[in-house]
Short mmCIF file of C-alpha atoms in Angstrom, two decimals:
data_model
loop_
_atom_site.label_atom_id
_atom_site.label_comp_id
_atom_site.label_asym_id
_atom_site.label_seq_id
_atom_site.Cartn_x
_atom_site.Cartn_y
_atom_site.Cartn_z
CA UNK B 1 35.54 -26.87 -6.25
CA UNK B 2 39.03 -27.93 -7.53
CA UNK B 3 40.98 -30.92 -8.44
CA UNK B 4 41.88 -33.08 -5.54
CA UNK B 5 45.79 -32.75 -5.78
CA UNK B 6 48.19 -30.21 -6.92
CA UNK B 7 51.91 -31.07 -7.87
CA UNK B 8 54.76 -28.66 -7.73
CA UNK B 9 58.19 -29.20 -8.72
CA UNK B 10 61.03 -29.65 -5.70
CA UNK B 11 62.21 -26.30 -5.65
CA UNK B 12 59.53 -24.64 -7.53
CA UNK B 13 55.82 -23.48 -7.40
CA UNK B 14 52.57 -25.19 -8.29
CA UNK B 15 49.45 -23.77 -9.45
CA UNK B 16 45.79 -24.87 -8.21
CA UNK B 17 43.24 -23.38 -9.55
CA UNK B 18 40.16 -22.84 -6.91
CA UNK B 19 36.09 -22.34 -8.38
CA UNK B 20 33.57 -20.88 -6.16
CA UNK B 21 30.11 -21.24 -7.05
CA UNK B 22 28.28 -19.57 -4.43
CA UNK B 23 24.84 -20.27 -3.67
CA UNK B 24 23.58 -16.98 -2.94
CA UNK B 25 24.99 -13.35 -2.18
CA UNK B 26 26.66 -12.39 1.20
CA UNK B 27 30.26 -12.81 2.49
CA UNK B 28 31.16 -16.73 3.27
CA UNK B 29 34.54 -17.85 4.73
CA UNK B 30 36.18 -21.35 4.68
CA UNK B 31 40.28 -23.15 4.36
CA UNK B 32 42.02 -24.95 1.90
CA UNK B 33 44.38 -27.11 3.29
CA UNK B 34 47.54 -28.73 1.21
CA UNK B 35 49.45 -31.63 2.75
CA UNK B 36 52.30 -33.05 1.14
CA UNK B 37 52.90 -37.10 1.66
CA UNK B 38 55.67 -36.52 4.49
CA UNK B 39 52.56 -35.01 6.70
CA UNK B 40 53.76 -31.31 6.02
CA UNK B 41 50.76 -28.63 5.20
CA UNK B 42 49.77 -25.19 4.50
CA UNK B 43 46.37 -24.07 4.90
CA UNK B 44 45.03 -20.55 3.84
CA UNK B 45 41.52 -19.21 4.84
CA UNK B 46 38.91 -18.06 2.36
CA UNK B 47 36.62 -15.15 2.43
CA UNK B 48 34.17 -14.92 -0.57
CA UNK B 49 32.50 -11.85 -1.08
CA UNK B 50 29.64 -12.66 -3.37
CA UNK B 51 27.03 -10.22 -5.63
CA UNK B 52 23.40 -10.74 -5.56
CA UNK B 53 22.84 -11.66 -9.51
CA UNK B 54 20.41 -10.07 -11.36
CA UNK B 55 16.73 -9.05 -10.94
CA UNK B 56 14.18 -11.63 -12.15
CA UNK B 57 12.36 -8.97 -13.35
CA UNK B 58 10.82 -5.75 -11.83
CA UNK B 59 7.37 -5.57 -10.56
CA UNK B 60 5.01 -2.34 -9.95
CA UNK B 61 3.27 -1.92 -6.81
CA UNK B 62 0.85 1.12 -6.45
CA UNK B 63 -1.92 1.58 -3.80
CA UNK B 64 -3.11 4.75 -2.28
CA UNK B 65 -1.49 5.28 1.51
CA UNK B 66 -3.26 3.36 4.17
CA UNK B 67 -4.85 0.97 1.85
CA UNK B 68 -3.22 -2.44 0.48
CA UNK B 69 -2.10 -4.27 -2.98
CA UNK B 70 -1.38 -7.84 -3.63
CA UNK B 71 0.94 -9.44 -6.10
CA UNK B 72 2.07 -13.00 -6.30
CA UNK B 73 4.97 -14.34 -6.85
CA UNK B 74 5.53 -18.05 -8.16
CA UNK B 75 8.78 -20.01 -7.14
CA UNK B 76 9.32 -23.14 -9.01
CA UNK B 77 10.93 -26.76 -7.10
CA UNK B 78 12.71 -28.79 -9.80
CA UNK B 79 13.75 -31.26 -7.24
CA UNK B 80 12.79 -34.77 -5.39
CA UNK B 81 12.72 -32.82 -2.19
CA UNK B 82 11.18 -29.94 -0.64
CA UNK B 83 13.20 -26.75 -0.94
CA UNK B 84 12.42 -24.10 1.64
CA UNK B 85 13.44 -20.49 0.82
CA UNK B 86 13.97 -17.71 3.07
CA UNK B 87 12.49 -14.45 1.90
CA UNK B 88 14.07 -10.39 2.82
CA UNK B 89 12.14 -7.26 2.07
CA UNK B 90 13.52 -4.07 1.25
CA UNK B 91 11.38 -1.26 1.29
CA UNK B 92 8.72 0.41 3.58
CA UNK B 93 5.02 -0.96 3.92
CA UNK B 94 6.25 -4.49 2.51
CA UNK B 95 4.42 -7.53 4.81
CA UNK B 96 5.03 -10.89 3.96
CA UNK B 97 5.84 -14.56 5.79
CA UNK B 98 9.74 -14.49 6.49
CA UNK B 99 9.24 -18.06 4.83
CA UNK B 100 7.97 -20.24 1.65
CA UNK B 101 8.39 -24.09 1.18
CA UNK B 102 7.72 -25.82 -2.24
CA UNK B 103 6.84 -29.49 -2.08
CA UNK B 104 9.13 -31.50 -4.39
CA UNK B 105 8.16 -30.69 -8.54
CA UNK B 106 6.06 -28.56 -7.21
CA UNK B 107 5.61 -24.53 -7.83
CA UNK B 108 4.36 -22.60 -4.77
CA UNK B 109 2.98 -19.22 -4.42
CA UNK B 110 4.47 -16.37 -2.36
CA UNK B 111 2.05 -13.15 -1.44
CA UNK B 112 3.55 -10.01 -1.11
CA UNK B 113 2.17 -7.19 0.09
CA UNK B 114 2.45 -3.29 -0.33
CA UNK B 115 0.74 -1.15 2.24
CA UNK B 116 2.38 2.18 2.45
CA UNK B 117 1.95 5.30 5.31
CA UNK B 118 2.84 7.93 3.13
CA UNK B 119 2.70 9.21 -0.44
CA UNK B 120 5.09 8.93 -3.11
CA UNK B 121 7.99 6.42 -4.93
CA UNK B 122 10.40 4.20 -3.24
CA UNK B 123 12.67 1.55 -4.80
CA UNK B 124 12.58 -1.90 -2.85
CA UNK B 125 13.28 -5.20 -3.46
CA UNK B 126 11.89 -9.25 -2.56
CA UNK B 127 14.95 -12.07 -2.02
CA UNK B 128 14.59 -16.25 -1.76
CA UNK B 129 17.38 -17.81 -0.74
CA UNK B 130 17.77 -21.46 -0.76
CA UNK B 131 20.49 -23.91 0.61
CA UNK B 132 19.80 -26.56 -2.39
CA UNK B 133 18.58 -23.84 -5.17
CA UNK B 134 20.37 -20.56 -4.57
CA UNK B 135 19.19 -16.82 -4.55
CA UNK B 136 16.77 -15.03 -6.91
CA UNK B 137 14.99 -11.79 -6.51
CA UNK B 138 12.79 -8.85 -7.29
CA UNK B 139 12.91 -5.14 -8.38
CA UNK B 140 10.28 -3.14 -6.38
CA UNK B 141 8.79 -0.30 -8.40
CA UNK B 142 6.96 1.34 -5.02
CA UNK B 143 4.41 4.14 -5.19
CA UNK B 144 2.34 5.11 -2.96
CA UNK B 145 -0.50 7.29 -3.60
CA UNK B 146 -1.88 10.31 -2.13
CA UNK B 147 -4.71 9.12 -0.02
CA UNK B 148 -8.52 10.51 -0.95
CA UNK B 149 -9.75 14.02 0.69
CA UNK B 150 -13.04 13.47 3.42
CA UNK B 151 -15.44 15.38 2.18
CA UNK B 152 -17.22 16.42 5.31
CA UNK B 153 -21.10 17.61 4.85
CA UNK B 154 -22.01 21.12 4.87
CA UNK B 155 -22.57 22.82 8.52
CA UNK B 156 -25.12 25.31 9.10
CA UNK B 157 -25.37 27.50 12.02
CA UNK B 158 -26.94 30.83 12.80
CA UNK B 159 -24.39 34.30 12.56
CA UNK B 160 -23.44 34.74 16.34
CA UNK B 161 -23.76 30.90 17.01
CA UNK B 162 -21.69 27.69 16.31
CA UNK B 163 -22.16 24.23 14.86
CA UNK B 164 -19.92 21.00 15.38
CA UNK B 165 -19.52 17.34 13.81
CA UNK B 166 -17.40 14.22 14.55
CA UNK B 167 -14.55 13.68 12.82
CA UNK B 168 -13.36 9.40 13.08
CA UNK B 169 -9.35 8.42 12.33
CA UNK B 170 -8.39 4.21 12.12
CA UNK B 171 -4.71 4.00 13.19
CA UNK B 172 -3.15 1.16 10.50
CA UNK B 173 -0.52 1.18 13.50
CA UNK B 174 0.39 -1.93 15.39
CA UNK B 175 1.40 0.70 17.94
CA UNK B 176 -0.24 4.07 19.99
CA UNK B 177 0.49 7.13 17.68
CA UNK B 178 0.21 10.92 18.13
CA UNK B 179 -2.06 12.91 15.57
CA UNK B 180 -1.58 16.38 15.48
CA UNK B 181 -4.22 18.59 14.24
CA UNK B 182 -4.63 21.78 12.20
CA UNK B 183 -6.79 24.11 10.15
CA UNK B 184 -6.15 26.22 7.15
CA UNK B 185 -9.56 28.16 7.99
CA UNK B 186 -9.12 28.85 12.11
CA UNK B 187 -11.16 31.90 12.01
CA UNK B 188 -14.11 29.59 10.90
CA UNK B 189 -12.82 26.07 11.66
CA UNK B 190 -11.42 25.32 15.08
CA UNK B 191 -10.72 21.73 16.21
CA UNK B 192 -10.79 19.90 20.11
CA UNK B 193 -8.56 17.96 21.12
CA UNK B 194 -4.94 19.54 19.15
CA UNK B 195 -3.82 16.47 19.58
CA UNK B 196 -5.27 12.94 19.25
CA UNK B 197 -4.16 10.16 20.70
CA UNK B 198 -4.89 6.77 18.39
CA UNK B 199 -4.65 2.92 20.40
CA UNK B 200 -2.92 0.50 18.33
CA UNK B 201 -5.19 -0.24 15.89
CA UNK B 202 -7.85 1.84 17.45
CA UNK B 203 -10.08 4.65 16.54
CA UNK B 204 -10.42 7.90 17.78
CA UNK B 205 -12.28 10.61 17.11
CA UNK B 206 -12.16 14.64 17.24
CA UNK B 207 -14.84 17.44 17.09
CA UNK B 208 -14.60 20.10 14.59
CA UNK B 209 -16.59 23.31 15.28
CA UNK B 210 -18.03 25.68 13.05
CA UNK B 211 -18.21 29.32 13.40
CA UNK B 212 -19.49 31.61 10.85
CA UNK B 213 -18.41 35.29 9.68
CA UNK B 214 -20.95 35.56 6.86
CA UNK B 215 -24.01 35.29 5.68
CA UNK B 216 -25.46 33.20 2.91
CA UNK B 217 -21.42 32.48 1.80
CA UNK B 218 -19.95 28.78 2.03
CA UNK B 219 -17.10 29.18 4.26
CA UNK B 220 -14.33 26.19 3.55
CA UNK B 221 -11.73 24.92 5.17
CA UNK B 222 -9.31 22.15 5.46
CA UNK B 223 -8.47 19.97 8.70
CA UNK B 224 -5.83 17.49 8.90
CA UNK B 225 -4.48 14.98 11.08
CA UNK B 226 -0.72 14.11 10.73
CA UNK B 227 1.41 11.82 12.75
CA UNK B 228 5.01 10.96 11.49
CA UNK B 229 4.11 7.12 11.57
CA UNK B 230 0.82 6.79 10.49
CA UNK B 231 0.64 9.39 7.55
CA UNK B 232 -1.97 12.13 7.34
CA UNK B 233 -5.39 12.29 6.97
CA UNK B 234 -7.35 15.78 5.04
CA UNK B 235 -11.05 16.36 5.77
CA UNK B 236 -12.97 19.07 3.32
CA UNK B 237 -15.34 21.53 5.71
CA UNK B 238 -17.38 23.51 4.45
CA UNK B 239 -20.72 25.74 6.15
CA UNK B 240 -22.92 27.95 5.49
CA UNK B 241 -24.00 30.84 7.94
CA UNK B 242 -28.05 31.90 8.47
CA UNK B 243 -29.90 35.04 9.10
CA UNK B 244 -30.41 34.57 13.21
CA UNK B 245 -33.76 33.79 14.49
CA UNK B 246 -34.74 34.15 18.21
CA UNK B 247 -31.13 33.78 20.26
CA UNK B 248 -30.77 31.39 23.31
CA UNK B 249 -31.78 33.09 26.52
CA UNK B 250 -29.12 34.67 28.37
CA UNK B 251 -29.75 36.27 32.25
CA UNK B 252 -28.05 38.70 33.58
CA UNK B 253 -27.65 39.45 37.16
CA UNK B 254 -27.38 42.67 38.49
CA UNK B 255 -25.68 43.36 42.16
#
């Protein structure tokens, strides 16, 4: 904004003095355009590299991996008319409508949601920007915890003989991912397939099998299932080897 005319002396220089107010952050270009009464101008372009001001406030999301939080945010319409605002995440596992309209004098509610893939802090951040009411925004204070161990009940199986269970993984995914398997026990823990393939938002599942190499001792183990995407998954094994009773029949043939 600026006065409407600016006088310089003939032979001299004048001085206008330009204020930009902008509405929100970002880089914005325009003119300004002098023209003298005899029809002669000068025009010179504008570029306007603007700051986003600062943080409302900061909020703390925390939510173990793979499971979800909710926190609303409440955006306030002092005007006769509807004000629409658009809204930009920053920051992994964020979902939210790209969109929020308040009705005029009205305050309307805006759900964010954290849902991260893997554990630990992030820094993020939640924009609205509005043509008639500007820019505003949010510090993210992200963590994302560790997800819980599945504790898998205790096998049993005879020395010299082998038990198994069914292991079940949800992909969160809105795409196929890859699992890849492994054991910190493989003498007693093995695993089919090594690798799991997951439908988007599928299930899949994968057999553990347990072999003991003592008897009367809990044997433990971990398995987990890791795919760069989706995160990874821990399952607690444990079993318990037997004194053998009568073994299966085998027959031999002798040529």
């Amino acid at each position: 904004s600026g006065s409407p005319q600016c006088t310089a002396k003939a032979g001299g220089t004048g001085v206008y003095e330009l204020g930009v107010i902008p509405p929100s952050s970002g880089v914005m270009h325009g003119s300004l355009t002098f023209t003298a009464p005899n029809g002669h101008y000068v025009w010179f372009t504008l570029e306007v590299h603007a700051s986003p001001p600062p943080a409302e406030e900061a909020l703390v999301l925390e939510v173990a991996v793979r499971r979800a939080v909710t926190v609303q945010i409440t955006l306030a319409n002092p005007l006769d008319i509807a004000a629409t605002f658009q809204v930009s995440m920053e920051g992994h596992g964020l979902l939210g409508a790209p969109e929020v309209t308040a009705v005029a004098r009205e305050v309307a509610t805006y759900e964010l949601v954290y849902s991260p893939m893997h554990p630990g802090p992030e820094a993020g951040s939640v924009s609205f920007k509005s043509a008639a009411l500007g820019e505003f925004w949010y510090r993210l204070d992200m963590h994302g915890a560790p997800a819980e161990t599945t504790d898998v009940p205790e096998m049993s199986a005879e020395v010299g003989t082998r038990a198994s269970t069914l292991l079940e993984v949800h992909n969160p995914l809105g795409e196929e991912t890859v699992l890849n398997l492994s054991s910190t026990n493989p003498r007693n823990f093995s695993f089919a397939p090594a690798q799991l393939l997951l439908p988007a938002f599928g299930t899949g599942t994968f057999q553990v099998e347990y072999v003991p190499s003592s008897l009367d001792e809990v044997e433990v183990g971990v398995i987990t299932a890791s795919s760069a995407g989706a995160g990874t998954w821990t399952f607690d094994v444990r079993g318990v080897g037997t004194a053998p009773t009568v073994m299966e029949v085998t027959e031999l043939f002798v040529t």
